[in-house]
Short mmCIF file of C-alpha atoms in Angstrom, two decimals:
data_model
loop_
_atom_site.label_atom_id
_atom_site.label_comp_id
_atom_site.label_asym_id
_atom_site.label_seq_id
_atom_site.Cartn_x
_atom_site.Cartn_y
_atom_site.Cartn_z
CA MET A 1 0.05 0.16 0.07
CA ASN A 2 2.57 2.51 0.95
CA ARG A 3 4.69 1.34 -1.88
CA GLN A 4 1.94 1.99 -4.76
CA LYS A 5 1.43 5.67 -3.15
CA SER A 6 5.04 6.12 -3.17
CA MET A 7 5.09 5.19 -6.82
CA ARG A 8 1.99 7.50 -7.66
CA HIS A 9 4.08 10.27 -6.20
CA ILE A 10 6.95 9.65 -8.59
CA ARG A 11 4.75 9.18 -11.62
CA ILE A 12 3.42 12.45 -11.17
CA PRO A 13 6.01 14.56 -11.55
CA VAL A 14 7.62 12.44 -14.31
CA LEU A 15 4.45 13.18 -16.45
CA LEU A 16 4.74 17.25 -15.25
CA LEU A 17 8.44 17.15 -16.93
CA ALA A 18 7.35 15.37 -19.94
CA ALA A 19 4.66 17.73 -20.59
CA ILE A 20 7.10 20.75 -20.13
CA PHE A 21 9.52 19.51 -22.28
CA LEU A 22 6.65 18.95 -25.22
CA LEU A 23 5.42 22.21 -24.58
CA THR A 24 8.97 24.03 -24.88
CA GLY A 25 9.94 21.56 -27.71
CA CYS A 26 6.58 22.82 -29.79
CA ASN A 27 7.39 26.49 -29.21
CA SER A 28 10.93 26.13 -30.41
CA ASN A 29 9.78 24.58 -33.33
CA SER A 30 7.18 27.15 -33.90
CA GLY A 31 9.74 30.00 -33.86
CA ASP A 32 11.86 28.21 -36.35
CA ALA A 33 9.00 27.62 -38.88
CA GLU A 34 7.77 30.85 -38.59
CA GLY A 35 11.04 32.49 -39.88
CA PRO A 36 11.22 30.63 -42.99
CA GLN A 37 7.39 31.05 -43.90
CA THR A 38 7.81 34.95 -43.60
CA ALA A 39 10.67 35.04 -45.92
CA GLY A 40 8.74 32.84 -48.43
CA SER A 41 5.81 35.17 -48.05
CA ALA A 42 7.98 38.24 -48.86
CA GLN A 43 9.51 36.21 -51.81
CA ALA A 44 6.07 35.51 -53.17
CA GLN A 45 4.77 39.20 -52.96
CA GLU A 46 7.82 40.15 -54.66
CA SER A 47 7.16 37.86 -57.42
CA ASP A 48 3.42 38.65 -57.74
CA HIS A 49 4.49 42.51 -57.89
CA ALA A 50 6.87 41.68 -60.66
CA ASP A 51 4.13 39.52 -62.42
CA HIS A 52 1.67 42.55 -62.06
CA ASP A 53 4.07 45.08 -63.39
CA GLU A 54 4.92 42.96 -66.37
CA ALA A 55 1.04 42.32 -66.99
CA ARG A 56 0.87 46.18 -66.84
CA HIS A 57 3.14 47.04 -69.19
CA GLU A 58 1.87 44.38 -71.66
CA GLY A 59 -1.50 45.78 -71.09
CA GLU A 60 -0.15 49.27 -71.83
CA GLU A 61 1.70 48.15 -74.91
CA HIS A 62 -1.51 46.49 -76.21
CA GLY A 63 -3.63 49.50 -75.43
CA ASP A 64 -1.30 51.67 -77.12
CA ALA A 65 -1.38 49.34 -80.28
CA GLU A 66 -5.18 49.06 -80.30
CA LYS A 67 -5.59 53.05 -79.94
CA GLY A 68 -2.97 53.37 -82.89
CA ALA A 69 -4.69 51.02 -84.93
CA HIS A 70 -8.09 52.42 -84.19
CA GLU A 71 -6.69 55.97 -84.93
CA SER A 72 -5.39 54.59 -88.39
CA ALA A 73 -8.68 53.10 -89.23
CA GLN A 74 -10.23 56.29 -88.31
CA GLY A 75 -7.81 58.14 -90.46
CA GLU A 76 -8.65 55.72 -93.46
CA GLY A 77 -12.47 56.17 -93.41
CA GLU A 78 -12.84 59.90 -92.84
CA GLY A 79 -15.75 59.78 -95.47
CA GLY A 80 -17.88 57.88 -92.86
CA HIS A 81 -18.76 57.93 -89.15
CA GLU A 82 -16.29 59.72 -87.12
CA GLY A 83 -15.80 56.76 -84.13
CA HIS A 84 -18.57 54.85 -82.54
CA GLY A 85 -20.61 54.75 -79.47
CA GLU A 86 -19.96 57.93 -78.01
CA GLU A 87 -19.59 59.57 -81.34
CA ASN A 88 -22.49 61.45 -83.25
CA PRO A 89 -24.15 58.66 -85.73
CA ASP A 90 -25.76 61.35 -87.73
CA ARG A 91 -22.12 63.32 -88.21
CA VAL A 92 -20.23 62.77 -91.28
CA LYS A 93 -16.95 64.42 -92.25
CA LEU A 94 -15.34 64.93 -95.56
CA SER A 95 -11.52 65.01 -96.19
CA ALA A 96 -10.23 67.68 -98.05
CA GLU A 97 -9.94 65.83 -101.24
CA GLN A 98 -13.63 64.69 -101.21
CA PHE A 99 -14.71 68.20 -100.10
CA GLU A 100 -12.95 69.31 -103.21
CA GLN A 101 -14.80 66.75 -105.47
CA LEU A 102 -18.09 67.05 -104.35
CA ASP A 103 -20.56 69.91 -105.08
CA ILE A 104 -21.56 71.22 -101.66
CA ALA A 105 -22.93 74.34 -100.98
CA THR A 106 -24.53 76.05 -97.85
CA GLY A 107 -27.10 78.89 -97.42
CA PRO A 108 -29.70 80.31 -95.07
CA ALA A 109 -33.33 78.76 -95.20
CA GLU A 110 -35.52 81.35 -96.71
CA SER A 111 -38.76 82.42 -95.05
CA GLY A 112 -42.19 81.86 -96.91
CA THR A 113 -44.73 79.37 -97.76
CA ALA A 114 -44.54 76.80 -100.31
CA ASN A 115 -48.23 77.43 -101.05
CA ALA A 116 -47.35 81.48 -101.44
CA SER A 117 -48.22 81.09 -105.18
CA ILE A 118 -50.28 78.54 -107.22
CA GLN A 119 -49.23 77.99 -110.98
CA ALA A 120 -51.94 76.65 -113.27
CA PRO A 121 -52.77 76.84 -117.03
CA ALA A 122 -55.63 79.30 -117.97
CA THR A 123 -57.93 80.68 -120.72
CA LEU A 124 -59.51 83.66 -121.64
CA HIS A 125 -63.17 84.07 -122.27
CA PHE A 126 -65.58 87.05 -122.57
CA ASP A 127 -67.56 88.09 -119.69
CA ALA A 128 -70.69 86.09 -120.14
CA ASP A 129 -72.73 89.01 -118.57
CA ARG A 130 -71.49 91.36 -121.11
CA VAL A 131 -72.30 89.27 -124.25
CA ALA A 132 -75.44 90.04 -126.24
CA ARG A 133 -76.66 87.39 -128.72
CA VAL A 134 -78.93 89.09 -131.28
CA GLY A 135 -81.52 87.54 -133.66
CA PRO A 136 -85.02 87.58 -134.75
CA ARG A 137 -87.62 86.29 -132.54
CA LEU A 138 -89.83 84.85 -135.03
CA GLN A 139 -89.06 83.45 -138.68
CA ALA A 140 -87.32 86.05 -141.01
CA LYS A 141 -85.47 86.77 -144.20
CA VAL A 142 -82.07 88.68 -144.26
CA VAL A 143 -82.19 91.98 -146.43
CA GLU A 144 -79.19 93.68 -145.41
CA VAL A 145 -76.25 93.08 -142.94
CA SER A 146 -75.14 96.75 -141.51
CA ALA A 147 -72.45 95.86 -139.00
CA ASP A 148 -69.29 93.73 -139.72
CA LEU A 149 -67.23 91.48 -137.71
CA GLY A 150 -64.81 93.49 -135.15
CA GLU A 151 -66.90 96.71 -135.80
CA ALA A 152 -67.57 98.67 -132.58
CA VAL A 153 -71.40 99.52 -132.30
CA SER A 154 -73.51 101.42 -129.84
CA ARG A 155 -76.71 100.53 -127.99
CA GLY A 156 -79.56 100.96 -130.31
CA GLU A 157 -77.59 100.83 -133.39
CA THR A 158 -79.01 98.75 -136.54
CA LEU A 159 -77.20 95.72 -137.07
CA ALA A 160 -79.25 94.26 -139.74
CA VAL A 161 -82.49 94.58 -141.51
CA LEU A 162 -84.86 91.50 -141.97
CA ASP A 163 -88.31 90.93 -143.49
CA SER A 164 -90.87 88.63 -141.32
CA VAL A 165 -94.38 87.93 -142.63
CA ALA A 166 -95.16 86.67 -139.41
CA LEU A 167 -94.18 90.19 -138.17
CA GLY A 168 -96.09 91.88 -140.66
CA LYS A 169 -99.18 90.09 -139.56
CA GLU A 170 -98.62 91.13 -135.86
CA LYS A 171 -98.06 94.86 -136.72
CA ALA A 172 -101.46 94.74 -138.90
CA ALA A 173 -103.26 93.28 -135.72
CA TYR A 174 -101.76 95.96 -133.59
CA LEU A 175 -103.04 98.65 -136.12
CA THR A 176 -106.36 97.28 -135.98
CA ALA A 177 -106.38 97.03 -132.03
CA ALA A 178 -105.07 100.58 -132.17
CA ALA A 179 -107.93 101.97 -134.36
CA ARG A 180 -110.11 100.21 -132.33
CA PHE A 181 -109.14 101.79 -129.31
CA ASN A 182 -109.13 105.24 -130.79
CA THR A 183 -112.91 104.57 -131.83
CA ARG A 184 -113.90 103.60 -128.33
CA GLN A 185 -112.00 106.20 -126.34
CA ALA A 186 -113.62 109.07 -128.50
CA ALA A 187 -117.09 107.55 -127.93
CA TYR A 188 -116.66 107.16 -124.32
CA ALA A 189 -115.68 110.90 -124.02
CA ARG A 190 -118.29 111.87 -125.89
CA ASP A 191 -120.84 109.85 -123.84
CA ARG A 192 -119.47 111.29 -120.34
CA LYS A 193 -120.49 114.67 -121.88
CA LEU A 194 -123.70 113.67 -122.83
CA ALA A 195 -124.42 112.19 -119.24
CA ALA A 196 -123.23 115.29 -117.59
CA ASP A 197 -125.99 117.15 -119.41
CA GLN A 198 -128.44 114.01 -118.71
CA ILE A 199 -128.69 113.24 -122.41
CA VAL A 200 -127.54 109.78 -121.90
CA SER A 201 -128.47 107.45 -118.98
CA ASP A 202 -126.00 105.94 -116.75
CA SER A 203 -126.24 102.59 -117.92
CA ASP A 204 -125.55 103.73 -121.66
CA LEU A 205 -122.29 105.25 -120.11
CA ALA A 206 -121.28 102.38 -118.08
CA GLU A 207 -121.53 100.18 -121.36
CA SER A 208 -119.71 103.00 -123.45
CA ARG A 209 -116.82 102.67 -120.59
CA ALA A 210 -116.83 98.94 -120.88
CA ALA A 211 -116.02 99.01 -124.61
CA TYR A 212 -113.45 101.69 -124.15
CA GLU A 213 -111.45 99.64 -121.61
CA GLN A 214 -111.69 96.51 -123.55
CA ALA A 215 -110.17 98.18 -126.54
CA LYS A 216 -107.46 99.64 -124.65
CA ALA A 217 -106.68 96.32 -123.24
CA GLU A 218 -106.36 94.79 -126.70
CA ARG A 219 -104.18 97.33 -127.93
CA ARG A 220 -101.69 96.96 -124.79
CA ALA A 221 -101.81 93.25 -125.31
CA LYS A 222 -100.79 93.73 -129.11
CA ARG A 223 -98.04 96.48 -128.34
CA ALA A 224 -96.38 94.18 -125.65
CA GLU A 225 -96.46 91.18 -128.26
CA LEU A 226 -94.57 93.44 -130.67
CA LYS A 227 -91.92 94.25 -128.07
CA LEU A 228 -91.55 90.36 -127.34
CA TYR A 229 -90.54 90.46 -130.89
CA GLY A 230 -87.83 92.88 -130.35
CA LEU A 231 -89.50 96.55 -131.22
CA ASP A 232 -89.09 99.17 -128.78
CA ASN A 233 -91.57 101.74 -128.15
CA ALA A 234 -90.24 103.90 -130.81
CA ALA A 235 -90.55 101.22 -133.06
CA VAL A 236 -93.98 100.41 -132.24
CA ASP A 237 -95.19 103.96 -132.29
CA ALA A 238 -93.63 104.30 -135.75
CA ILE A 239 -96.42 101.60 -136.97
CA SER A 240 -99.14 104.02 -136.46
CA SER A 241 -97.50 106.91 -138.09
CA GLY A 242 -97.59 104.87 -141.50
CA GLY A 243 -95.03 105.47 -144.22
CA ASP A 244 -93.74 103.67 -147.09
CA GLU A 245 -91.90 100.89 -145.00
CA PRO A 246 -93.54 97.72 -145.23
CA LEU A 247 -95.17 96.25 -141.99
CA SER A 248 -92.95 93.11 -142.51
CA ARG A 249 -89.75 95.12 -142.07
CA LEU A 250 -87.59 94.05 -138.83
CA GLU A 251 -84.40 95.85 -137.67
CA LEU A 252 -82.19 94.17 -135.45
CA SER A 253 -80.48 96.66 -133.12
CA SER A 254 -77.36 96.26 -130.56
CA PRO A 255 -78.81 95.90 -127.03
CA ARG A 256 -75.34 97.46 -125.76
CA ASP A 257 -71.98 98.95 -126.76
CA GLY A 258 -69.40 96.61 -127.77
CA VAL A 259 -68.19 95.06 -130.84
CA VAL A 260 -69.25 92.71 -133.11
CA ALA A 261 -67.77 89.38 -132.12
CA LYS A 262 -69.83 86.98 -134.61
CA ARG A 263 -71.91 87.76 -137.58
CA ASP A 264 -73.17 84.43 -138.84
CA LEU A 265 -75.85 85.57 -141.53
CA VAL A 266 -75.68 86.93 -144.96
CA ALA A 267 -78.56 88.92 -147.26
CA GLY A 268 -81.16 86.39 -148.52
CA GLN A 269 -80.62 83.92 -145.66
CA THR A 270 -83.75 82.76 -143.77
CA LEU A 271 -83.67 82.91 -140.08
CA SER A 272 -85.56 80.79 -137.49
CA ALA A 273 -86.85 82.03 -134.21
CA ASN A 274 -84.18 80.26 -132.23
CA GLU A 275 -81.25 81.65 -133.98
CA THR A 276 -78.90 84.30 -132.71
CA PRO A 277 -76.50 84.92 -135.73
CA ILE A 278 -75.11 88.29 -134.20
CA HIS A 279 -73.07 88.70 -131.02
CA VAL A 280 -71.99 91.97 -129.35
CA VAL A 281 -69.67 91.90 -126.61
CA ASP A 282 -68.13 94.51 -124.31
CA ASN A 283 -64.75 93.42 -123.92
CA THR A 284 -63.50 96.00 -121.96
CA ARG A 285 -63.76 93.37 -118.96
CA MET A 286 -62.86 89.58 -119.92
CA TRP A 287 -62.82 86.31 -117.50
CA LEU A 288 -59.83 84.37 -117.08
CA MET A 289 -60.63 80.59 -116.19
CA ILE A 290 -58.24 78.83 -114.33
CA ASP A 291 -57.68 74.96 -113.94
CA VAL A 292 -56.25 74.72 -110.23
CA ALA A 293 -54.99 71.15 -109.07
CA GLU A 294 -57.03 69.98 -106.36
CA GLN A 295 -53.95 69.72 -104.04
CA ALA A 296 -54.38 73.64 -104.21
CA LEU A 297 -57.76 73.68 -102.82
CA PRO A 298 -57.27 74.22 -98.92
CA VAL A 299 -55.42 77.66 -100.09
CA LEU A 300 -57.55 78.67 -103.10
CA GLU A 301 -60.38 81.47 -101.71
CA ALA A 302 -62.34 83.95 -103.87
CA GLY A 303 -60.44 87.44 -103.64
CA GLN A 304 -57.10 86.37 -104.36
CA LYS A 305 -55.21 88.12 -106.91
CA VAL A 306 -53.86 86.43 -110.17
CA ARG A 307 -51.08 87.66 -112.35
CA PHE A 308 -50.73 86.06 -115.62
CA THR A 309 -49.39 86.40 -119.11
CA VAL A 310 -50.58 85.44 -122.65
CA ARG A 311 -48.29 83.72 -124.92
CA PRO A 312 -48.74 86.25 -127.62
CA LEU A 313 -47.41 89.04 -125.36
CA PRO A 314 -45.05 87.24 -122.91
CA ASP A 315 -43.49 90.74 -121.80
CA GLU A 316 -46.88 91.96 -120.53
CA THR A 317 -48.42 90.84 -117.08
CA PHE A 318 -52.13 91.15 -116.38
CA VAL A 319 -53.70 91.18 -113.16
CA GLY A 320 -57.35 89.91 -112.01
CA THR A 321 -59.08 88.84 -108.95
CA ILE A 322 -60.67 85.56 -108.31
CA ASP A 323 -64.62 86.14 -107.87
CA TRP A 324 -65.86 82.25 -108.32
CA ILE A 325 -64.65 78.76 -107.49
CA SER A 326 -66.34 75.82 -108.79
CA PRO A 327 -67.83 73.44 -106.46
CA GLN A 328 -67.21 70.45 -108.67
CA LEU A 329 -64.17 68.83 -109.53
CA ASP A 330 -62.94 67.67 -113.59
CA GLU A 331 -63.09 63.80 -112.66
CA GLN A 332 -60.61 63.31 -115.32
CA ALA A 333 -57.91 66.05 -114.80
CA ARG A 334 -58.47 66.39 -111.30
CA THR A 335 -58.56 70.07 -111.35
CA VAL A 336 -61.06 72.75 -110.16
CA ARG A 337 -62.22 75.58 -112.33
CA ALA A 338 -61.80 78.97 -110.81
CA ARG A 339 -62.65 82.37 -112.42
CA ALA A 340 -61.01 85.86 -112.27
CA VAL A 341 -62.31 89.01 -113.45
CA VAL A 342 -59.43 90.93 -115.56
CA GLU A 343 -60.00 94.45 -116.52
CA ASN A 344 -58.98 95.05 -120.22
CA PRO A 345 -59.78 98.77 -121.30
CA ASP A 346 -57.30 98.48 -124.15
CA GLY A 347 -58.61 95.47 -125.80
CA LEU A 348 -54.96 93.56 -125.76
CA LEU A 349 -56.74 90.59 -124.43
CA ARG A 350 -59.00 88.47 -126.65
CA ALA A 351 -61.07 85.42 -126.09
CA GLY A 352 -59.54 81.63 -126.45
CA MET A 353 -55.80 83.16 -125.51
CA PHE A 354 -54.00 80.69 -123.53
CA ALA A 355 -52.38 82.02 -120.20
CA ASP A 356 -49.94 81.05 -117.43
CA ALA A 357 -51.71 82.00 -114.23
CA ASN A 358 -49.83 82.59 -110.81
CA ILE A 359 -52.57 83.08 -107.90
CA ASP A 360 -51.01 84.65 -104.71
CA ALA A 361 -52.50 82.35 -102.30
CA GLY A 362 -49.95 82.53 -99.78
CA ALA A 363 -50.28 83.23 -96.03
CA SER A 364 -50.05 86.42 -93.84
CA SER A 365 -46.82 88.20 -93.64
CA GLY A 366 -46.25 87.09 -89.97
CA GLU A 367 -46.85 83.57 -90.41
CA ARG A 368 -44.57 83.65 -93.65
CA SER A 369 -41.55 85.28 -91.62
CA ARG A 370 -42.10 82.12 -89.23
CA ILE A 371 -41.67 79.12 -91.81
CA ALA A 372 -38.27 78.08 -93.35
CA LEU A 373 -38.26 77.48 -97.11
CA VAL A 374 -35.81 75.25 -98.58
CA PRO A 375 -35.15 73.44 -101.83
CA VAL A 376 -36.63 70.12 -102.09
CA ASP A 377 -33.30 68.53 -102.67
CA ALA A 378 -31.91 69.68 -99.24
CA VAL A 379 -34.33 67.41 -97.66
CA GLN A 380 -32.95 63.77 -97.67
CA GLN A 381 -34.70 60.15 -96.42
CA ILE A 382 -32.39 58.32 -94.15
CA GLY A 383 -34.32 55.09 -92.91
CA GLU A 384 -37.76 56.33 -91.62
CA ARG A 385 -36.47 59.95 -90.78
CA GLU A 386 -36.42 62.90 -93.12
CA GLY A 387 -33.76 65.74 -92.46
CA VAL A 388 -31.10 68.22 -93.91
CA PHE A 389 -27.59 68.52 -93.20
CA VAL A 390 -26.20 71.47 -91.46
CA PRO A 391 -22.47 72.51 -90.64
CA ALA A 392 -20.75 71.09 -87.99
CA ASP A 393 -17.95 72.44 -85.85
CA HIS A 394 -15.04 71.38 -87.87
CA GLU A 395 -14.39 72.54 -91.72
CA GLY A 396 -15.78 69.63 -93.68
CA ALA A 397 -18.00 68.13 -91.15
CA TYR A 398 -21.89 67.97 -91.36
CA THR A 399 -24.60 66.66 -89.20
CA PHE A 400 -27.76 65.24 -90.34
CA ARG A 401 -30.68 66.94 -88.51
CA PRO A 402 -34.15 65.45 -88.64
CA VAL A 403 -37.06 67.97 -89.65
CA SER A 404 -40.66 67.94 -90.23
CA THR A 405 -41.63 68.89 -93.64
CA GLY A 406 -44.91 70.86 -94.75
CA ALA A 407 -46.47 71.75 -98.40
CA GLU A 408 -44.26 71.48 -101.21
CA ASN A 409 -44.71 73.68 -104.20
CA GLN A 410 -42.35 74.81 -107.32
CA GLY A 411 -39.38 72.86 -105.89
CA GLN A 412 -39.47 74.30 -102.66
CA VAL A 413 -40.46 72.37 -99.27
CA GLU A 414 -41.69 74.01 -95.88
CA ILE A 415 -39.78 73.06 -92.74
CA ARG A 416 -42.29 72.97 -89.86
CA GLU A 417 -39.78 71.77 -87.19
CA GLY A 418 -35.89 71.37 -87.18
CA ILE A 419 -34.82 74.50 -88.40
CA ARG A 420 -35.96 78.09 -88.49
CA ALA A 421 -35.86 80.71 -91.48
CA GLY A 422 -32.30 81.98 -91.44
CA ASP A 423 -30.63 79.01 -90.42
CA THR A 424 -27.66 77.68 -92.33
CA LEU A 425 -27.85 74.17 -94.01
CA VAL A 426 -26.46 72.55 -97.03
CA VAL A 427 -28.67 73.73 -100.19
CA ARG A 428 -26.64 71.76 -102.72
CA GLY A 429 -25.07 68.40 -102.37
CA ALA A 430 -27.20 66.96 -99.60
CA PHE A 431 -27.42 63.86 -101.50
CA ASP A 432 -24.04 62.96 -101.71
CA LEU A 433 -23.62 63.55 -97.91
CA LYS A 434 -26.25 61.19 -97.36
CA ALA A 435 -24.52 58.72 -99.54
CA ALA A 436 -21.27 59.56 -97.46
CA LEU A 437 -23.06 58.98 -94.29
CA THR A 438 -24.95 55.90 -95.01
CA ALA A 439 -21.71 54.41 -96.81
CA GLY A 440 -19.84 55.01 -93.38
CA GLY A 441 -22.67 53.66 -91.17
CA ARG A 442 -22.56 50.35 -93.32
CA SER A 443 -18.62 50.06 -92.98
CA ALA A 444 -18.64 50.66 -89.18
CA ALA A 445 -21.65 48.01 -88.97
CA HIS A 446 -19.63 45.52 -90.63
CA SER A 447 -16.42 45.87 -88.67
CA HIS A 448 -18.12 45.09 -85.50
#
């Protein structure tokens, strides 16, 4: 028992010494290992730094090579886009050689409207309100023609002398009615005096008065009938005066001042009641009949001024005013007819002349000053966009600027949005710039 306790006491210090030895050895080994590990880490870090510096230098050399290649490619393709991504895809730059070869011209956008004037063909006509067609109103035979073509005549002047059997009968009937009227008028005047002296009864006076009124009505009716046949009051009164002139004699007289524009009769010719062989016109005022394209209808109005020239007088300009626009289109020509009244005091204009009309259908001066007007060729279509080219910040460089167009006429087109009147743009050579821009765009797309 005592021996066992003694052995236990000896074993415990031995175990403690072994544990202390082991702990001391571990600490020594840990310190020795820590030194080489730290040195190895430093060497690794130095190696990493060297590799990083070498990679950085290689990257810089590679970047410089790429930059040089890009600049070289850009220099070789100066006719197309300048760069990609951040560069403006609507910008085109021409080299000096390209600029010399292409016909590029810039200028300011004008102010105005494309509909400031309407060009249209026209024809001159006589004013229908100033044309008198003269002819007998019953069958007659021509005895004599007094007026010739182109001759100026006055109102009431005799144009031709005719003979009409029917008119002779009507004149004879009028003479009979006039004689009956005179007889009844005298009898009624006599009966009135006798009735005042109570010699004639009231019933007899009433009967005499009735006969007088009837004769008066018959004479008035015959007189009116003769007027329908073209006789004026003086001609009707001359019938009762008698004379050597036959009752069948009929004189065609001019109803207005003017010139004889038509004379389709000769002596001995028989005319019917519906013929009008003589035309007398007042040509101091004419009608200009204009055939306007239907596209111009929105700006065509009555009261607009018309300036026109006629082919026989190309150096003369005449002016008229539109007073009527047809409500119907010509189905074949797709035009609408407009009429302008033109003064012709010197008689220079003649019916049937062809004319080139220019209708002033522009907007107000304030509206014209706000609208840009450019040549049609200055506007180009790229994809679904319409636009014009404007000078960029460098010589030979231009930018495609989208615009909104308006009306087009006579080689000019309105720009409603995108540029203003007075702005500078490419007015000649825009198509060449479009070709250069689109060609550059295709090259850039292919390179990617």
